[in-house]
Amino acid sequence: MTTTIMAREAAQTPDVIALQLKSNLTVCEDLVKKIKQFDPAMVYIIGRGSSDHAGVFAKYLIEIELGIPVSSSAPSVHSVYHKNLKLDKALVLVISQSGGSPDIIAQAKAAKESGALTIALVNTPNSPLSNIVNAEIPLCAGEEKAIAATKSYLATLSAILQLVACWKQDTALLEALNNLPTLLLKAQQEEQKLTLNFLKSLAHCVVLGRGLGYAVSREIALKLKEVCSIQAEAFSSAEFLHGPVTLVENKLSVIDVEVLDESESAHKLMMDNINSRGSRNTKIGFTIEGTHPRCIPLLILQRFYLDIEKIAREMGLDPDQPPGLKKITKTL
């Protein structure tokens, strides 16, 4: 029985994504026509917090599947330093749950004025952002009351997957997305991957993945900070060996996010090196038979959200009201 808003909203994800994929198929197909006519030389992504982490997922996915370079924005360049970028050859993806953050809106407006093709992935209907961009992909997650985003974040990843699958005309991925809601429900029924026993008394840890696994590791680290007040940092397992690995000598705790795709063998090689140095580690990566490799990160996150909510309650914390946080954060 779910006892918090966070848990209830995370559990709604399969239904949310089933509705979204059905509702947005024509939307994505029409957008692809505009994108191909525009013929972008690059993709530029605007977002903060969980939305920025979704942008990292989009970066890996677009570069892997479409071979188009992707860059993430530095919002302060526009909002603090008042500089506009030359984005006339860029497809700009603006990711926002609320569509109401002033700095995100201002950056989207500047990108459009520079000649970019701007597309918003937004969860709030008729948001201020919706009125700025050239086109919109609704996330269809419904109202999300919990401070810690769950269903809207997973809905962002599924929207990105659907857009890329339509853009590439990837029949196998499109068919796999039709089965994604069922797989997410099965992920909810999987045994717990992350436990209180691992996290209790932890002050800090690192979350390691590779490729798309690293992309979702950033979201996992954020939720550990938000929901459990644990200082967690995400690294590519390869990047971690370039300096930070010295921390392992002090019995550093490591969360291993293993995605069973093309990155598996390289990631395992890195993790074997790290673990041999004496790290305290746990693995939360898993898959379900028949899952398309590009969908595996979503299953890992679906299970993680339920695990971290349960652990927070076991620690005596309220996952619905992380101290000092608001649902919409307004920054310059």
Short mmCIF file of N, CA, C and O in Angstrom, two decimals, residues 20 23-32 34-35 91-100 112 117-141 159 162-163:
data_model
loop_
_atom_site.label_atom_id
_atom_site.label_comp_id
_atom_site.label_asym_id
_atom_site.label_seq_id
_atom_site.Cartn_x
_atom_site.Cartn_y
_atom_site.Cartn_z
N GLN A 20 0.40 8.82 -22.95
CA GLN A 20 1.28 9.74 -23.66
C GLN A 20 1.67 9.20 -25.04
O GLN A 20 1.59 9.92 -26.04
N SER A 23 -1.25 9.36 -27.39
CA SER A 23 -1.66 10.72 -27.72
C SER A 23 -0.66 11.45 -28.60
O SER A 23 -1.03 12.29 -29.42
N ASN A 24 0.63 11.13 -28.42
CA ASN A 24 1.67 11.93 -29.05
C ASN A 24 2.26 11.35 -30.34
O ASN A 24 3.14 11.97 -30.93
N LEU A 25 1.80 10.18 -30.75
CA LEU A 25 2.40 9.58 -31.94
C LEU A 25 2.26 10.49 -33.15
O LEU A 25 3.24 10.77 -33.86
N THR A 26 1.06 11.00 -33.40
CA THR A 26 0.85 11.90 -34.53
C THR A 26 1.61 13.20 -34.33
O THR A 26 2.17 13.77 -35.29
N VAL A 27 1.64 13.69 -33.08
CA VAL A 27 2.40 14.90 -32.77
C VAL A 27 3.86 14.74 -33.16
O VAL A 27 4.46 15.60 -33.81
N CYS A 28 4.46 13.60 -32.77
CA CYS A 28 5.88 13.36 -33.08
C CYS A 28 6.10 13.19 -34.58
O CYS A 28 7.09 13.70 -35.13
N GLU A 29 5.19 12.50 -35.25
CA GLU A 29 5.33 12.31 -36.69
C GLU A 29 5.28 13.65 -37.43
O GLU A 29 6.06 13.88 -38.37
N ASP A 30 4.39 14.54 -37.00
CA ASP A 30 4.29 15.86 -37.62
C ASP A 30 5.54 16.70 -37.32
O ASP A 30 6.04 17.43 -38.19
N LEU A 31 6.04 16.59 -36.09
CA LEU A 31 7.24 17.33 -35.72
C LEU A 31 8.46 16.86 -36.52
O LEU A 31 9.30 17.68 -36.91
N VAL A 32 8.54 15.57 -36.76
CA VAL A 32 9.67 15.03 -37.52
C VAL A 32 9.71 15.64 -38.92
O VAL A 32 10.79 15.94 -39.45
N LYS A 34 8.79 18.65 -39.71
CA LYS A 34 9.35 19.99 -39.54
C LYS A 34 10.86 19.94 -39.27
O LYS A 34 11.62 20.76 -39.79
N ILE A 35 11.25 18.97 -38.46
CA ILE A 35 12.67 18.84 -38.12
C ILE A 35 13.49 18.50 -39.37
O ILE A 35 14.55 19.08 -39.62
N LEU A 91 18.31 22.66 -33.59
CA LEU A 91 17.04 22.24 -33.02
C LEU A 91 17.19 22.41 -31.51
O LEU A 91 18.08 21.81 -30.90
N VAL A 92 16.36 23.22 -30.90
CA VAL A 92 16.44 23.48 -29.47
C VAL A 92 15.30 22.75 -28.75
O VAL A 92 14.12 23.01 -29.03
N LEU A 93 15.68 21.84 -27.87
CA LEU A 93 14.69 21.14 -27.04
C LEU A 93 14.68 21.80 -25.67
O LEU A 93 15.70 21.85 -24.98
N VAL A 94 13.53 22.31 -25.29
CA VAL A 94 13.37 22.97 -24.00
C VAL A 94 12.56 22.04 -23.10
O VAL A 94 11.41 21.72 -23.41
N ILE A 95 13.16 21.59 -22.00
CA ILE A 95 12.53 20.60 -21.14
C ILE A 95 12.15 21.27 -19.82
O ILE A 95 12.99 21.83 -19.12
N SER A 96 10.85 21.21 -19.50
CA SER A 96 10.37 21.85 -18.27
C SER A 96 9.08 21.17 -17.83
O SER A 96 8.17 21.00 -18.62
N GLN A 97 9.02 20.81 -16.57
CA GLN A 97 7.79 20.21 -16.06
C GLN A 97 6.69 21.26 -15.96
O GLN A 97 5.55 21.02 -16.36
N SER A 98 7.02 22.44 -15.44
CA SER A 98 6.01 23.47 -15.20
C SER A 98 5.82 24.40 -16.38
O SER A 98 4.73 24.95 -16.57
N GLY A 99 6.87 24.60 -17.17
CA GLY A 99 6.80 25.58 -18.24
C GLY A 99 6.70 26.99 -17.72
O GLY A 99 6.27 27.90 -18.45
N GLY A 100 7.11 27.20 -16.44
CA GLY A 100 6.93 28.51 -15.84
C GLY A 100 8.18 29.15 -15.29
O GLY A 100 8.11 30.25 -14.73
N LYS A 112 14.66 31.07 -30.08
CA LYS A 112 13.73 31.20 -31.20
C LYS A 112 14.04 32.44 -32.03
O LYS A 112 14.04 32.40 -33.27
N LEU A 117 14.87 26.21 -34.37
CA LEU A 117 13.58 25.53 -34.29
C LEU A 117 13.43 25.08 -32.85
O LEU A 117 14.21 24.25 -32.37
N THR A 118 12.46 25.63 -32.14
CA THR A 118 12.33 25.37 -30.71
C THR A 118 11.14 24.46 -30.43
O THR A 118 10.02 24.71 -30.89
N ILE A 119 11.40 23.40 -29.66
CA ILE A 119 10.36 22.44 -29.28
C ILE A 119 10.41 22.26 -27.77
O ILE A 119 11.46 21.98 -27.20
N ALA A 120 9.28 22.42 -27.12
CA ALA A 120 9.20 22.26 -25.67
C ALA A 120 8.63 20.89 -25.32
O ALA A 120 7.66 20.44 -25.93
N LEU A 121 9.24 20.25 -24.35
CA LEU A 121 8.67 19.07 -23.71
C LEU A 121 8.21 19.55 -22.34
O LEU A 121 9.03 19.83 -21.45
N VAL A 122 6.91 19.71 -22.18
CA VAL A 122 6.39 20.37 -20.99
C VAL A 122 5.16 19.63 -20.47
O VAL A 122 4.38 19.08 -21.25
N ASN A 123 4.98 19.64 -19.15
CA ASN A 123 3.90 18.88 -18.54
C ASN A 123 2.66 19.71 -18.26
O ASN A 123 1.57 19.17 -18.13
N THR A 124 2.81 21.02 -18.17
CA THR A 124 1.68 21.88 -17.83
C THR A 124 1.01 22.42 -19.09
O THR A 124 1.64 23.13 -19.87
N PRO A 125 -0.26 22.09 -19.32
CA PRO A 125 -0.96 22.59 -20.52
C PRO A 125 -1.03 24.12 -20.51
O PRO A 125 -1.19 24.75 -19.47
N ASN A 126 -0.90 24.69 -21.69
CA ASN A 126 -1.03 26.14 -21.87
C ASN A 126 -0.08 26.93 -20.96
O ASN A 126 -0.43 28.00 -20.43
N SER A 127 1.12 26.42 -20.78
CA SER A 127 2.10 27.08 -19.92
C SER A 127 2.66 28.31 -20.62
O SER A 127 2.56 28.45 -21.85
N PRO A 128 3.28 29.23 -19.87
CA PRO A 128 3.95 30.37 -20.51
C PRO A 128 4.97 29.94 -21.55
O PRO A 128 5.12 30.59 -22.59
N LEU A 129 5.69 28.84 -21.28
CA LEU A 129 6.67 28.34 -22.24
C LEU A 129 6.01 27.91 -23.54
O LEU A 129 6.56 28.13 -24.63
N SER A 130 4.81 27.34 -23.44
CA SER A 130 4.10 26.86 -24.62
C SER A 130 3.84 27.97 -25.63
O SER A 130 3.78 27.73 -26.85
N ASN A 131 3.68 29.18 -25.11
CA ASN A 131 3.38 30.32 -25.98
C ASN A 131 4.63 30.92 -26.63
O ASN A 131 4.52 31.81 -27.47
N ILE A 132 5.80 30.44 -26.24
CA ILE A 132 7.06 30.98 -26.76
C ILE A 132 7.61 30.15 -27.90
O ILE A 132 8.11 30.67 -28.91
N VAL A 133 7.54 28.81 -27.78
CA VAL A 133 8.25 27.91 -28.69
C VAL A 133 7.49 27.69 -30.00
O VAL A 133 6.31 28.02 -30.12
N ASN A 134 8.18 27.10 -30.98
CA ASN A 134 7.55 26.78 -32.27
C ASN A 134 6.58 25.62 -32.16
O ASN A 134 5.57 25.57 -32.88
N ALA A 135 6.88 24.66 -31.29
CA ALA A 135 6.04 23.47 -31.16
C ALA A 135 6.23 22.86 -29.78
O ALA A 135 7.16 23.20 -29.05
N GLU A 136 5.34 21.94 -29.44
CA GLU A 136 5.33 21.38 -28.09
C GLU A 136 5.02 19.89 -28.13
O GLU A 136 4.21 19.43 -28.93
N ILE A 137 5.69 19.14 -27.26
CA ILE A 137 5.34 17.74 -27.01
C ILE A 137 4.81 17.67 -25.58
O ILE A 137 5.58 17.82 -24.62
N PRO A 138 3.52 17.46 -25.39
CA PRO A 138 2.98 17.37 -24.03
C PRO A 138 3.47 16.09 -23.34
O PRO A 138 3.50 15.02 -23.94
N LEU A 139 3.84 16.22 -22.07
CA LEU A 139 4.29 15.05 -21.33
C LEU A 139 3.13 14.20 -20.84
O LEU A 139 3.29 13.01 -20.57
N CYS A 140 1.97 14.82 -20.66
CA CYS A 140 0.74 14.09 -20.32
C CYS A 140 0.82 13.36 -18.99
O CYS A 140 0.14 12.35 -18.78
N ALA A 141 1.64 13.86 -18.06
CA ALA A 141 1.80 13.19 -16.78
C ALA A 141 0.74 13.59 -15.77
O ALA A 141 0.64 12.98 -14.70
N ALA A 159 8.98 10.43 -23.87
CA ALA A 159 8.70 11.38 -24.97
C ALA A 159 9.92 11.55 -25.86
O ALA A 159 9.81 11.62 -27.10
N GLN A 162 10.24 8.43 -27.98
CA GLN A 162 9.27 8.39 -29.08
C GLN A 162 9.66 9.36 -30.20
O GLN A 162 9.57 9.01 -31.40
N LEU A 163 10.11 10.55 -29.84
CA LEU A 163 10.53 11.52 -30.86
C LEU A 163 11.69 10.98 -31.68
O LEU A 163 11.68 11.04 -32.92
#
